[in-house]
Short mmCIF file of C-alpha atoms and ligand atoms in Angstrom, two decimals:
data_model
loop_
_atom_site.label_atom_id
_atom_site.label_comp_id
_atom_site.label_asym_id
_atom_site.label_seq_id
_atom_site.Cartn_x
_atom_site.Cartn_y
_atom_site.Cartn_z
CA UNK N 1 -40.29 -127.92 -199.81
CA UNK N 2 -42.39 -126.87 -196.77
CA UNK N 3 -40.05 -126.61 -193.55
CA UNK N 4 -41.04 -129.70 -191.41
CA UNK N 5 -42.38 -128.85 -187.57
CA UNK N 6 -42.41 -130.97 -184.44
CA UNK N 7 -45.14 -130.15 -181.79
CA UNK N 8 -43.57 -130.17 -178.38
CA UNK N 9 -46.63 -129.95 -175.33
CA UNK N 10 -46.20 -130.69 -171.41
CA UNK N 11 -48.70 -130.65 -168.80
CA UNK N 12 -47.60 -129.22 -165.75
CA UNK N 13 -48.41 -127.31 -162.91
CA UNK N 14 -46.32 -123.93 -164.05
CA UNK N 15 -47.56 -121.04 -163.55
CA UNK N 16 -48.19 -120.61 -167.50
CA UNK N 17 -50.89 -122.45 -168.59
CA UNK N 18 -51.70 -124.08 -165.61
CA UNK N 19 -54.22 -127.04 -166.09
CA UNK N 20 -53.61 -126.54 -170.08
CA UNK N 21 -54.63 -129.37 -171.51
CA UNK N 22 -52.40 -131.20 -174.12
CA UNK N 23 -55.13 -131.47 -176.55
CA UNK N 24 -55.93 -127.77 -176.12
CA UNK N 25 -51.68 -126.95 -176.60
CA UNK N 26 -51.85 -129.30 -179.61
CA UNK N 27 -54.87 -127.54 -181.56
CA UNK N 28 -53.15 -123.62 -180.69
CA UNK N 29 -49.98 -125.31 -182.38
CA UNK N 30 -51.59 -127.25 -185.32
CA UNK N 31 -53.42 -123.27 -186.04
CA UNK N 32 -49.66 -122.00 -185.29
CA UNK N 33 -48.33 -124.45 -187.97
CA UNK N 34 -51.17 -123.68 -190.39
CA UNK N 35 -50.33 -119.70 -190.22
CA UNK N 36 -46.28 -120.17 -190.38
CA UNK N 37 -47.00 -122.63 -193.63
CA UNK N 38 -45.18 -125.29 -192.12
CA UNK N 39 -45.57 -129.09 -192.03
CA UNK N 40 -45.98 -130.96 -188.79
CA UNK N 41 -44.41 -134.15 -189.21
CA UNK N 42 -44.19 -135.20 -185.40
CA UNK N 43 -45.89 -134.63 -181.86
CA UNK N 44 -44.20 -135.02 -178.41
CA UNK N 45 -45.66 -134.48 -175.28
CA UNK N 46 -45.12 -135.39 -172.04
CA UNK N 47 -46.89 -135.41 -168.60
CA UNK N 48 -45.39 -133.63 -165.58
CA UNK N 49 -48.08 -132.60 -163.50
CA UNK N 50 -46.67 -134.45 -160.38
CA UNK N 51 -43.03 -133.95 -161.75
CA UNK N 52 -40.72 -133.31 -159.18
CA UNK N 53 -38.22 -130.93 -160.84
CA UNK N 54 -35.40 -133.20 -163.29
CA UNK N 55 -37.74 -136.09 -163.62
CA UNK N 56 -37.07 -137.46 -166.86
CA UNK N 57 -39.23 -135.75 -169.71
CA UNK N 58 -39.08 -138.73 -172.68
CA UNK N 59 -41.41 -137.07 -174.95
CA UNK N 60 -38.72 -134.13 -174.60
CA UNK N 61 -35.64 -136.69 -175.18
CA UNK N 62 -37.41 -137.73 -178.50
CA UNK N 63 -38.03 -134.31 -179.82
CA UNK N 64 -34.06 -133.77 -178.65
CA UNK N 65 -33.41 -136.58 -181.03
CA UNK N 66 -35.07 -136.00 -183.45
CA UNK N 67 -33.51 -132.47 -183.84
CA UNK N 68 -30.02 -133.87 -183.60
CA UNK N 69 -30.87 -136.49 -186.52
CA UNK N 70 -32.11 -134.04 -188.50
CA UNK N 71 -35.53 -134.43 -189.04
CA UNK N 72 -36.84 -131.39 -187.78
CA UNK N 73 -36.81 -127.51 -189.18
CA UNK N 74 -39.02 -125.98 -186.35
CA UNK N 75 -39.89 -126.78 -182.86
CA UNK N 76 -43.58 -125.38 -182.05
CA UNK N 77 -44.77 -125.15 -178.84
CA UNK N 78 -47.14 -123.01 -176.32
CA UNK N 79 -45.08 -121.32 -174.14
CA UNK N 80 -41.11 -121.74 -173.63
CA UNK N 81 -41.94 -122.70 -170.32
CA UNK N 82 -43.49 -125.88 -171.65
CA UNK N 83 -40.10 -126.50 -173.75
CA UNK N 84 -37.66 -126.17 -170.70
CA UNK N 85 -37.56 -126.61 -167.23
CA UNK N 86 -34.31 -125.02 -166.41
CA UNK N 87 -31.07 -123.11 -167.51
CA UNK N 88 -29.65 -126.55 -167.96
CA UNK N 89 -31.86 -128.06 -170.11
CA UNK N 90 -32.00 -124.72 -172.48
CA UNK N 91 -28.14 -125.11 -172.93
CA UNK N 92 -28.84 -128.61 -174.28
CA UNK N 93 -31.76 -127.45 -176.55
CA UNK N 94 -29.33 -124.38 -177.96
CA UNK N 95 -26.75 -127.29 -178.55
CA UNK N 96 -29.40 -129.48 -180.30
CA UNK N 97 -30.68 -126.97 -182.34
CA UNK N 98 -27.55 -124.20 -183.03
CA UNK N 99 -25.87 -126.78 -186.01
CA UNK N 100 -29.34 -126.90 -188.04
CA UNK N 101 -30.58 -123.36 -187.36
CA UNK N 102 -33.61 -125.22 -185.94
CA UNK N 103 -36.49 -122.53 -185.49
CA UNK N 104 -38.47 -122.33 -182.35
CA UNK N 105 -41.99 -120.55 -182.46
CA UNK N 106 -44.65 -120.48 -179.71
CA UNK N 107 -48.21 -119.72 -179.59
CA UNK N 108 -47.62 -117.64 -176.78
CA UNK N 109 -44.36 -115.45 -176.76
CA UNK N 110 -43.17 -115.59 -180.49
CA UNK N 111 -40.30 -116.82 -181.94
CA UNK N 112 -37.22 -118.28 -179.46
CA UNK N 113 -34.09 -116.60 -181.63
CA UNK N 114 -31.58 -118.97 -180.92
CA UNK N 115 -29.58 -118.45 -184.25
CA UNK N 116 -27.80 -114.91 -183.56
CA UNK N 117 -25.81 -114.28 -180.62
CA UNK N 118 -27.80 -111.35 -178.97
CA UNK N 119 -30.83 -113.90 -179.33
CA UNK N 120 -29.43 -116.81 -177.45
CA UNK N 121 -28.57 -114.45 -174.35
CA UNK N 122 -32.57 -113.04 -174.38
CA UNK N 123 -33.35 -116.83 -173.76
CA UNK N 124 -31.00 -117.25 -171.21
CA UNK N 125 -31.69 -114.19 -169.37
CA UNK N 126 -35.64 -115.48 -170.08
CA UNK N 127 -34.72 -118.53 -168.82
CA UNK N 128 -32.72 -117.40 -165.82
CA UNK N 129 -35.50 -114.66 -164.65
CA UNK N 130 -38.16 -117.46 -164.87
CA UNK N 131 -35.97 -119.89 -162.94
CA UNK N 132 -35.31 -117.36 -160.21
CA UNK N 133 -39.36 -116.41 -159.94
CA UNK N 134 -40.17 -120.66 -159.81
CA UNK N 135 -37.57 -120.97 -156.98
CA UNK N 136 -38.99 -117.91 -155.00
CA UNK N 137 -42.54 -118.93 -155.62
CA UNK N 138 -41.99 -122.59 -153.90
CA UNK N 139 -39.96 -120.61 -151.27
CA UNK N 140 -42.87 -118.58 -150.79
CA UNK N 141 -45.30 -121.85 -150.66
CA UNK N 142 -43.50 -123.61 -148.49
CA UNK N 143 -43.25 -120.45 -146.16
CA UNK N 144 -46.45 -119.93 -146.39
CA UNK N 145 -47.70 -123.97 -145.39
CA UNK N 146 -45.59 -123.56 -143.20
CA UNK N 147 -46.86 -120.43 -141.61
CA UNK N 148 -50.39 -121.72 -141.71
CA UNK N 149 -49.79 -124.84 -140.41
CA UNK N 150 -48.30 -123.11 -137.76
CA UNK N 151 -51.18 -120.63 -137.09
CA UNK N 152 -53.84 -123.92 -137.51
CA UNK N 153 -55.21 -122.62 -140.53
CA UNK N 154 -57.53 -124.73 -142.35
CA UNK N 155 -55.68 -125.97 -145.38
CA UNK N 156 -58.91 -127.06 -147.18
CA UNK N 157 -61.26 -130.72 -147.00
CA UNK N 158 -64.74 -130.81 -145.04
CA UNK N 159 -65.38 -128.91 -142.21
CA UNK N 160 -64.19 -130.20 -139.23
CA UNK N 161 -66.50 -130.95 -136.46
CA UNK N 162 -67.15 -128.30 -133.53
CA UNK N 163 -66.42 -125.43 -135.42
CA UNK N 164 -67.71 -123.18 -138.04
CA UNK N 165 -64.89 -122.53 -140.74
CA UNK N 166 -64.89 -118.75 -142.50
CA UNK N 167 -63.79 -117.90 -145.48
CA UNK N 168 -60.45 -116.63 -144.84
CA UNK N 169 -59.71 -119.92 -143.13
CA UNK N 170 -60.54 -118.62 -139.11
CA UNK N 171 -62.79 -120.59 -137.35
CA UNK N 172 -65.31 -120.25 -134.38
CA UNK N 173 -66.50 -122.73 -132.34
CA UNK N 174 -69.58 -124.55 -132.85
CA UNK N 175 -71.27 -124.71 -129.72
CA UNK N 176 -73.43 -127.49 -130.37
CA UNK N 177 -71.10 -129.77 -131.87
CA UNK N 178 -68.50 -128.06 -129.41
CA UNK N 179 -70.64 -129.40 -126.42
CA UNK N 180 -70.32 -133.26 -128.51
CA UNK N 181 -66.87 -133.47 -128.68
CA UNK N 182 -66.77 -132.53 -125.04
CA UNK N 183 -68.97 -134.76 -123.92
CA UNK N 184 -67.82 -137.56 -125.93
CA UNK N 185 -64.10 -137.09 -124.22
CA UNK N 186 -65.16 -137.14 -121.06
CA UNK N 187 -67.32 -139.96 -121.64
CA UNK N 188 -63.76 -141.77 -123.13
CA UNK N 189 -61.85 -140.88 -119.85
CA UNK N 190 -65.07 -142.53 -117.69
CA UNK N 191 -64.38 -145.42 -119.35
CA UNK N 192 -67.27 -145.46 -122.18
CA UNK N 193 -66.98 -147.39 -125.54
CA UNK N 194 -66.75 -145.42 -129.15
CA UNK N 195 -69.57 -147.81 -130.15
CA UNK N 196 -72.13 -146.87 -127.67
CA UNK N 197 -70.64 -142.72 -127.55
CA UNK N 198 -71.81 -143.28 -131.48
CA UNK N 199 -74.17 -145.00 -131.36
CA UNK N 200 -76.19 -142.33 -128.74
CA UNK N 201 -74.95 -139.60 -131.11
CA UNK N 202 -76.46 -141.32 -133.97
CA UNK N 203 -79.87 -141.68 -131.71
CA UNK N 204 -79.99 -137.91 -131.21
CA UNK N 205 -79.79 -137.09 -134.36
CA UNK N 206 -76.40 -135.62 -134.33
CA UNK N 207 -74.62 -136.01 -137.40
CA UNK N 208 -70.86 -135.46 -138.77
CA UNK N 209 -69.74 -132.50 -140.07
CA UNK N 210 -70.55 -134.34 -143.77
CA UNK N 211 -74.22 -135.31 -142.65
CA UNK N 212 -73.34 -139.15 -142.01
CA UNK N 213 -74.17 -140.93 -138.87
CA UNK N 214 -71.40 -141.69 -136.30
CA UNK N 215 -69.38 -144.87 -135.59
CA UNK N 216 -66.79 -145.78 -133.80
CA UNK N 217 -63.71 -145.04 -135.78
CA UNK N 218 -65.41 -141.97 -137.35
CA UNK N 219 -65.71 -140.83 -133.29
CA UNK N 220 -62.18 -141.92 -132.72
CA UNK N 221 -60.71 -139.72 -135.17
CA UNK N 222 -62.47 -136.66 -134.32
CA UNK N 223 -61.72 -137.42 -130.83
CA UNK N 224 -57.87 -137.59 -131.43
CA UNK N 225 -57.45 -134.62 -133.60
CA UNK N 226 -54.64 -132.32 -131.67
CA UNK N 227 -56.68 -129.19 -132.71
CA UNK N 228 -59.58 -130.22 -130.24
CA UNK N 229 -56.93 -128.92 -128.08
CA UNK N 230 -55.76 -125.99 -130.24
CA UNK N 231 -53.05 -127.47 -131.53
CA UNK N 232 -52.00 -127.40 -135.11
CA UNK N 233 -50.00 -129.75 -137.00
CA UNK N 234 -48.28 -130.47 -140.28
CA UNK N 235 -46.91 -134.03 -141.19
CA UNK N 236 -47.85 -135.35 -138.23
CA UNK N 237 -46.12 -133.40 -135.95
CA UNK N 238 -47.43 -130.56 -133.54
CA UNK N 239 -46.44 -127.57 -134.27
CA UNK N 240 -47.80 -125.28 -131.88
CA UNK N 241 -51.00 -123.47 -130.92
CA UNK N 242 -54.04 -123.46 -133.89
CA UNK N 243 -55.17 -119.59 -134.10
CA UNK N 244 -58.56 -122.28 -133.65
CA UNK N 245 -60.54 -121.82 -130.54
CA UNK N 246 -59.58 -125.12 -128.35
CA UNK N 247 -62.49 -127.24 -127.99
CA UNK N 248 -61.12 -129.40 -124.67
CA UNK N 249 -58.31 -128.72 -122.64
CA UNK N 250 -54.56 -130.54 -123.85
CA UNK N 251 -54.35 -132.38 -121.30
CA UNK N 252 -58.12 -133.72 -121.83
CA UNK N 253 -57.23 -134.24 -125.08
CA UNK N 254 -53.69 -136.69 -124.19
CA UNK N 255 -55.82 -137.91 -122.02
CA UNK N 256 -58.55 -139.22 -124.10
CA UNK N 257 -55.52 -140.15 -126.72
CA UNK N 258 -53.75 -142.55 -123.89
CA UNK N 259 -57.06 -144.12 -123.20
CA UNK N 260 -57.27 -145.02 -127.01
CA UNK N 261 -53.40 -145.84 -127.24
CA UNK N 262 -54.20 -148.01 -124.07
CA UNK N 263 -53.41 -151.69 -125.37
CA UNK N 264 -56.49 -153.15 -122.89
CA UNK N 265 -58.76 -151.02 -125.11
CA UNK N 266 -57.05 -151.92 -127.63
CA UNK N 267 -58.77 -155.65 -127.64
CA UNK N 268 -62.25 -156.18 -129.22
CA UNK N 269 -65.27 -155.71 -127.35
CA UNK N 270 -65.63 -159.44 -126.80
CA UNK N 271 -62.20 -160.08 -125.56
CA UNK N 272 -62.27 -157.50 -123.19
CA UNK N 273 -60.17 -157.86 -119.66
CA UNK N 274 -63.36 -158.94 -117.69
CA UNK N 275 -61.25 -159.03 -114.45
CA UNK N 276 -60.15 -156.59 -111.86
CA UNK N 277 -56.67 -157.34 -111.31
CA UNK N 278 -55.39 -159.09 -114.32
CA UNK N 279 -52.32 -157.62 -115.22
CA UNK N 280 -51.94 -155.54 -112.57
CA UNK N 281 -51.87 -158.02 -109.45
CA UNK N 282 -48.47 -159.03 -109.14
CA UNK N 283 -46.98 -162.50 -108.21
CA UNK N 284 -45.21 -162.01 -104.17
CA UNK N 285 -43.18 -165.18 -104.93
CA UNK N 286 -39.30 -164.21 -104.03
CA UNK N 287 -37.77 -163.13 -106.83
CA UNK N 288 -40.76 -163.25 -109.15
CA UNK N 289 -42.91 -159.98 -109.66
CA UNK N 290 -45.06 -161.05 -112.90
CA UNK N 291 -48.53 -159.89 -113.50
CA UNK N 292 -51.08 -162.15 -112.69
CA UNK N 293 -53.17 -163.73 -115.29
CA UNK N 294 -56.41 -165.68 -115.32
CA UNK N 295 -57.01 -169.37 -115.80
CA UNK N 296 -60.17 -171.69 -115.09
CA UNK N 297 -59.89 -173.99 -112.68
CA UNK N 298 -61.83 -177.68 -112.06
CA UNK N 299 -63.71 -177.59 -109.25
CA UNK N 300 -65.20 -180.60 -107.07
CA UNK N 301 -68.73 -180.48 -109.39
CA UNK N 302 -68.14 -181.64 -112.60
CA UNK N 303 -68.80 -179.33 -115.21
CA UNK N 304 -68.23 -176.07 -112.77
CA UNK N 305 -65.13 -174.16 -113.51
CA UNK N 306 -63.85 -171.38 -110.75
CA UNK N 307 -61.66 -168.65 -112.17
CA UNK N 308 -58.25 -168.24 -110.57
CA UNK N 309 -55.33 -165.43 -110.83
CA UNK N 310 -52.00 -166.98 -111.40
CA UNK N 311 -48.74 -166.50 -111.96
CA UNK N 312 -47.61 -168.29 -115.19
CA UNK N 313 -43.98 -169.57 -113.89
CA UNK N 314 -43.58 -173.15 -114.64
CA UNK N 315 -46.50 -174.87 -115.51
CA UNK N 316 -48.70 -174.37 -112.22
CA UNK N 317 -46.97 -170.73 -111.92
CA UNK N 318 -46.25 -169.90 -107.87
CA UNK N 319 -49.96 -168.56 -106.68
CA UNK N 320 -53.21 -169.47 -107.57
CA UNK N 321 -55.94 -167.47 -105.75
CA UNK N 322 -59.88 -167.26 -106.78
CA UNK N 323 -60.93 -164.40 -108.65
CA UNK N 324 -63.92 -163.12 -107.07
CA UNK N 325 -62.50 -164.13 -103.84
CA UNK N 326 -59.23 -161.71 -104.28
CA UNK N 327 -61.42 -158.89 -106.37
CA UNK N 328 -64.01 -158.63 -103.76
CA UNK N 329 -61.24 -158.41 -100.71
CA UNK N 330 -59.55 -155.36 -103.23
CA UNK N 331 -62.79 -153.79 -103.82
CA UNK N 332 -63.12 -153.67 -100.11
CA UNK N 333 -60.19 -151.94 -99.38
CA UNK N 334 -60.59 -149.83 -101.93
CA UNK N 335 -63.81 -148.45 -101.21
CA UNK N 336 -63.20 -148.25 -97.45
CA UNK N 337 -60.10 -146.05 -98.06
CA UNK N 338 -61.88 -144.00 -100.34
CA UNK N 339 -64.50 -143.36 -97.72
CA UNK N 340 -62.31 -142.61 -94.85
CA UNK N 341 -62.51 -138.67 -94.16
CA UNK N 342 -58.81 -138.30 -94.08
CA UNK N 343 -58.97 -138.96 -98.07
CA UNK N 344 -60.88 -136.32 -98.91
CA UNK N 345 -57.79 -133.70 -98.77
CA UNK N 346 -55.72 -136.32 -101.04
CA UNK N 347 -58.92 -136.46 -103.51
CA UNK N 348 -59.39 -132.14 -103.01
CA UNK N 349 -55.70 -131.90 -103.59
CA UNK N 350 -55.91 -134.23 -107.09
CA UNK N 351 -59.05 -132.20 -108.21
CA UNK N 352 -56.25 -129.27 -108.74
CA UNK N 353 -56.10 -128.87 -112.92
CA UNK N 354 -53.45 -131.79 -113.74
CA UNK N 355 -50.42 -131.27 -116.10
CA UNK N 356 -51.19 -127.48 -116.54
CA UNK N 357 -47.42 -127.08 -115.79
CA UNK N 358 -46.02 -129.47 -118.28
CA UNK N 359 -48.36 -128.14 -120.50
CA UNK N 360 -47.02 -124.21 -120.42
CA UNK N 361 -43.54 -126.20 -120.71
CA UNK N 362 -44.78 -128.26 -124.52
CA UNK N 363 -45.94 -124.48 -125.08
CA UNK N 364 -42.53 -123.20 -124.80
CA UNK N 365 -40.75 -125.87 -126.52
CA UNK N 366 -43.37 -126.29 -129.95
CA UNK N 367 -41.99 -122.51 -129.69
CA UNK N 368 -38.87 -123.18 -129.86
CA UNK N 369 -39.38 -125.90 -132.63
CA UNK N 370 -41.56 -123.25 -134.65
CA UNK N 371 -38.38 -120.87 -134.36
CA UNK N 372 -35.99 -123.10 -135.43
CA UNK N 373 -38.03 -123.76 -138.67
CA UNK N 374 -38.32 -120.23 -139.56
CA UNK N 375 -34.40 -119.62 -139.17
CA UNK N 376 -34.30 -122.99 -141.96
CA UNK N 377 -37.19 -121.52 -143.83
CA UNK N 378 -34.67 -118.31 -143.90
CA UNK N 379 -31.50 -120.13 -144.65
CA UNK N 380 -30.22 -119.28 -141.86
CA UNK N 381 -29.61 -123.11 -140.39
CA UNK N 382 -29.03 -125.89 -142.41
CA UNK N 383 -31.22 -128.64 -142.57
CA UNK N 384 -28.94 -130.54 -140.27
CA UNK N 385 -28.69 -128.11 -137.98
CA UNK N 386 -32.83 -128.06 -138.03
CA UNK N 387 -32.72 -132.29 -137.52
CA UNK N 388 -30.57 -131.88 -134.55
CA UNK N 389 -31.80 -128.89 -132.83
CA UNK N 390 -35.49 -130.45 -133.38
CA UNK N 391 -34.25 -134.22 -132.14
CA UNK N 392 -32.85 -132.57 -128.67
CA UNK N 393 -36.65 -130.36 -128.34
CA UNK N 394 -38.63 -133.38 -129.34
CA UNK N 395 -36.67 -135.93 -126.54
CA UNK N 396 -37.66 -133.83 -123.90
CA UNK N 397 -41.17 -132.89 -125.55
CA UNK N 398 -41.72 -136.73 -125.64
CA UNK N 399 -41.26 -136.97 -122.06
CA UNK N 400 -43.55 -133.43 -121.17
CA UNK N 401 -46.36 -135.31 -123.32
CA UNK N 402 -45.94 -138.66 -121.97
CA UNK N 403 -46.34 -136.62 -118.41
CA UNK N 404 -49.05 -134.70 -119.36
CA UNK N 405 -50.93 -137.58 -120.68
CA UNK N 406 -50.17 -139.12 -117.31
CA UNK N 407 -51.53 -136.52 -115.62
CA UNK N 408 -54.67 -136.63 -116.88
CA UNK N 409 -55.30 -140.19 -116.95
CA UNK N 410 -54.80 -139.41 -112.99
CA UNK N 411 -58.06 -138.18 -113.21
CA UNK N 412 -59.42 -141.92 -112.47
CA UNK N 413 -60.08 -140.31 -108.97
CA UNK N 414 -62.53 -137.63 -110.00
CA UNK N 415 -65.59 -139.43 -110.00
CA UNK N 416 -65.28 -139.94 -106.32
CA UNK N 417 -64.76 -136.24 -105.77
CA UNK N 418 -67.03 -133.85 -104.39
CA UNK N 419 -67.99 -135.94 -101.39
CA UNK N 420 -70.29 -138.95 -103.32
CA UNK N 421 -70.79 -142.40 -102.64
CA UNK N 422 -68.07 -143.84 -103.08
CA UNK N 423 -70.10 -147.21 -103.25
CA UNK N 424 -72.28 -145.72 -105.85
CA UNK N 425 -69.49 -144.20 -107.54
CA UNK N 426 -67.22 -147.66 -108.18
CA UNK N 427 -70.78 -149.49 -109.34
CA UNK N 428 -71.32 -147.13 -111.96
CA UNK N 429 -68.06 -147.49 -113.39
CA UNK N 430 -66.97 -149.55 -116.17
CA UNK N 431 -64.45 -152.88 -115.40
CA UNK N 432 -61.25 -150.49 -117.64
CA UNK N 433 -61.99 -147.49 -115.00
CA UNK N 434 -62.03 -149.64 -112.12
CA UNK N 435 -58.85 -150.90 -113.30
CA UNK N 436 -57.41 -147.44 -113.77
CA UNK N 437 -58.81 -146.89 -110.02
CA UNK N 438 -56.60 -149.49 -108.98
CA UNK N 439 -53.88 -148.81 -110.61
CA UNK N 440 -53.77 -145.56 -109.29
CA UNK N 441 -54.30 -146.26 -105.98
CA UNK N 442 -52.28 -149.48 -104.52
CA UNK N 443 -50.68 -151.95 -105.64
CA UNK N 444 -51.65 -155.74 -105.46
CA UNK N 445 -49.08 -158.59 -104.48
CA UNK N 446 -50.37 -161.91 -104.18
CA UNK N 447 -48.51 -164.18 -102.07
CA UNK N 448 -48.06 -167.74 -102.53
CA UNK N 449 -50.01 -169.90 -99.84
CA UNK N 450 -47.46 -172.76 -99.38
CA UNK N 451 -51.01 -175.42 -99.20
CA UNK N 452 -53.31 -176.08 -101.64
CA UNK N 453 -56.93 -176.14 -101.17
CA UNK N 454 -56.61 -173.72 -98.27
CA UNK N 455 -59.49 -171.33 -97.88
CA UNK N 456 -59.15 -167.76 -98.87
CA UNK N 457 -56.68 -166.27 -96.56
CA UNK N 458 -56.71 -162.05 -97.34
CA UNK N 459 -53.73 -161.95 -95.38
CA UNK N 460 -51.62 -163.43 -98.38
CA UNK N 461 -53.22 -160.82 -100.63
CA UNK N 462 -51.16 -157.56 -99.78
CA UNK N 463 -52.08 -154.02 -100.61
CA UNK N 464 -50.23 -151.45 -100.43
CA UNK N 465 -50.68 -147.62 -101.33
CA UNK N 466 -49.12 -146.66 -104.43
CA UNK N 467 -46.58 -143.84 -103.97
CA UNK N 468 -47.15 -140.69 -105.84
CA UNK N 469 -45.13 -140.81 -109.10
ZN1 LIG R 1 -44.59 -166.01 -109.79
#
C-alpha cells in the first residue's frame, strides 16, 4: 500500500518564498509526491500574510489532527519554514508525529528527520537559528523605520509636492512648486480661503504632484504636512528634523496649522462670522464677562431688521448695542492707533522673527525624544520607561508648540508694517484677519446703557490695549 501524504502550504511574508503562491507550493508538492511514490490524500493550507506572529494557523491544527488520528504517513511541504513558525510549535509537530514515525519531506531542504535522535536536534537547532535571524531581522526593520522616519526619509507613495524625490530617498526642493506652497501659506495666514488658493492654482495651470487639479482639502493637506517645515514624523508624531530641505519656516508652518485648527474657519463658507466683534466683544455687565453674540433686531419700519451685539444672559442678555454702530467706533480706534508714529517701534519690534526661540527649544526636546527611542530600540529602557520619559518631553513640547503657533499667528500685525496705509491695509483684509487684528490688539467691553433706545453712546463701548502675553 502506497504511504498516504498530506500537503501542508502557508502564505506568508517569510523570508523563504516570499509572495509564493499556494497554488505554486501545491503543484512543487503534488511533483514532490509523484517522485517519492506517495499518495496525497489531503491538502492544508493556510493564509498568514498579515499574521501577526501566534495567530492561529487552522489549516495547520487540521494537518496536526490528522497526524495524531492517524491518517497520515508523510507531511509534504515547501520549505520547513512554511510548516512552523517557532521552536514551540516544532515541539508540538515532533510530539504529533514521533508515535507514527510520520515522514516530513520538502521541496526545498529535503527530508525533516524527526525519527532518530541526532535528527530531531538538527531541526531544533534549524529551528532555533531561523528563529533568532526572524527576531533580528524585525529588530533591524523596526530600527531601521525608525531611523528613517527620524532622518525624514521618504518611505514610499507619490511624490510629495515642492520637492523632487531621488532614488535613494533624499530630496531637493522644487522651486516652482516650492514657491506654491509658500505662497499658498502666506496667503492662509492673510486670511485667504483654500477654495479660492485652489482654485487660482488650478487657473495657472499648476497641478499636484499626481497631475490632478487642486481643491480645497487636497491644498489643506499639503499645507499641513510637518515636513513643509522639515520635520519628519512617524505615527503621527514629530520626530525631529527631515534630512528634507524645509519648504517654510516652523513657525509659518504652526501658524498656517492654527489658522486651519481655528474653530471660526472651521464653519462653512456660508456661515461664516460676518461680524467684527462677535465673540470677542465682551459683556461689561458686573460680574458677567461673556462674549457678545449677534441677534436682529425690529426696528421702527416694518420689515427692516438692525443687527445688534448682545450678551445672551436671561432672555434680553445685559447690553444690546448696534453692530455697525460699535464696529465702526472699533475700526476707528483701531486704525488711528495704528497710524500714530509712536506705533511704529511696537510694529518694528513685532516684525523681529517670532517663536525662533521656542522653536530651537522643540529642537532640543524632539532630540531628546529621538534619544530616548534609540536607548528602547537598544534595550536599554523598557517600554515604560520610554512612555514616561516621552509623556514628561511631550507636556512641555505641547506647551513650546502651542507658543510657537502663537507666535506666529502674532503676525496679524505685519501687513501694517513697513510704514503703509494703514487705511488701505485693514480694507484689503479679510473679516477672520480683521478679527485676528483685534484680537491682538485691545480688547472690547461693552457696557450696559441702563436706557433703552438711547443713541449710540462710544463712551459705553471701552477699549483697552491688550497686554503683551
Ligand atoms: Zn452679560
Amino acid at each position: 500500500m502506497k504511504r498516504r501524504a498530506a500537503i501542508y502550504c502557508r502564505i506568508s511574508e517569510d523570508r523563504t518564498g516570499a509572495g509564493l503562491g499556494v497554488e505554486r507550493q501545491r503543484q512543487d508538492c503534488e511533483a514532490l509526491a509523484e517522485r517519492l511514490g506517495v499518495d496525497v490524500v489531503a491538502l492544508y493550507s493556510d493564509n498568514d500574510v498579515s499574521a501577526y506572529s501566534g495567530r492561529a494557523r487552522p489549516g495547520y491544527a487540521a494537518l496536526l489532527d490528522g497526524i495524531r488520528a492517524g491518517s497520515v504517513d508523510v507531511v509534504l511541504a515547501w520549505h520547513e519554514d512554511r510548516l512552523h513558525r517557532s521552536p514551540r510549535e516544532l515541539e508540538d509537530y515532533i510530539d504529533a508525529c514521533a508515535p507514527r514515525e510520520v515522514a516530513t519531506m520538502f521541496v526545498q531542504a529535503g527530508e525533516l528527520d524527526l525519527a532518530t535522535a541526532s535528527g530531531r536536534m538538527t531541526a531544533r537547532i534549524r529551528g532555533a537559528v531561523s528563529r533568532a535571524e526572524s527576531e533580528h531581522k524585525a529588530e533591524r526593520v523596526r530600527r531601521a523605520q525608525l531611523q528613517a522616519a527620524q532622518a525624514g526619509k521618504w518611505l514610499g507613495g507619490s511624490r510629495p509636492f515642492g520637492w523632487n524625490v531621488q532614488a535613494d530617498g533624499s530630496a531637493t526642493i522644487n522651486k516652482r512648486e516650492a514657491r506654491e506652497v509658500r505662497r499658498a501659506c502666506e496667503a492662509v495666514l492673510s486670511g485667504a480661503s483654500l477654495g479660492g488658493l485652489a482654485a487660482d492654482l488650478n487657473k495657472r495651470g499648476v497641478t499636484t504632484s499626481t497631475g490632478r487639479p487642486w481643491n480645497a482639502t487636497t491644498l489643506r493637506q499639503v499645507l499641513r504636512r510637518p515636513r513643509n517645515a522639515g520635520l519628519s514624523v512617524m505615527h503621527g508624531q514629530i520626530m525631529g528634523e527631515s534630512t528634507w530641505p524645509a519648504l517654510v519656516s516652523e513657525t509659518t508652518w504652526r501658524g498656517v496649522c492654527a489658522v486651519f485648527n481655528d474653530p471660526s474657519r472651521r464653519r462653512g463658507s456660508t456661515n461664516r462670522v460676518r461680524h467684527l466683534l462677535v465673540g470677542i466683544a465682551t459683556c461689561g455687565a458686573p460680574g458677567c464677562g461673556l462674549p457678545l453674540k449677534t441677534a436682529s433686531m425690529t426696528t421702527r419700519t416694518p420689515g427692516v431688521y438692525r443687527k445688534i451685539y448682545r450678551c445672551t444672559v436671561g432672555g434680553g442678555g445685559h447690553v444690546g448695542r448696534d453692530v455697525r454702530a460699535v464696529d465702526d467706533h472699533v475700526e476707528r480706534v483701531l486704525l488711528g492707533v495704528l497710524s500714530r508714529p509712536q506705533s511704529a517701534p511696537a510694529l518694528a519690534e513685532q516684525s523681529e522673527p517670532s517663536g525662533e526661540s521656542q522653536r530651537l527649544e522643540a529642537v532640543a526636546l524632539r532630540a531628546q525624544m529621538a534619544e530616548a527611542a534609540d536607548l528602547f530600540a537598544e534595550s536599554k529602557i523598557t517600554g515604560a520607561q520610554l512612555a514616561k520619559i516621552n509623556a514628561r518631553l511631550q507636556e512641555r513640547l505641547d506647551d513650546v508648540e502651542a507658543a510657537m503657533a502663537r507666535a506666529n499667528r502674532g503676525s496679524a500685525l505685519a501687513p501694517f508694517r513697513n510704514g503703509r496705509d494703514p487705511e488701505k491695509v485693514w480694507q484689503s483684509l479679510s473679516m477672520d484677519r480683521k478679527r485676528d487684528v483685534v484680537r491682538e490688539m485691545m480688547t472690547v467691553t461693552v457696557l450696559p446703557s441702563g436706557r433703552r433706545g438711547k443713541v449710540y453712546d462710544p463712551e459705553l463701548v471701552r477699549i483697552e490695549p491688550r497686554k503683551s502675553e
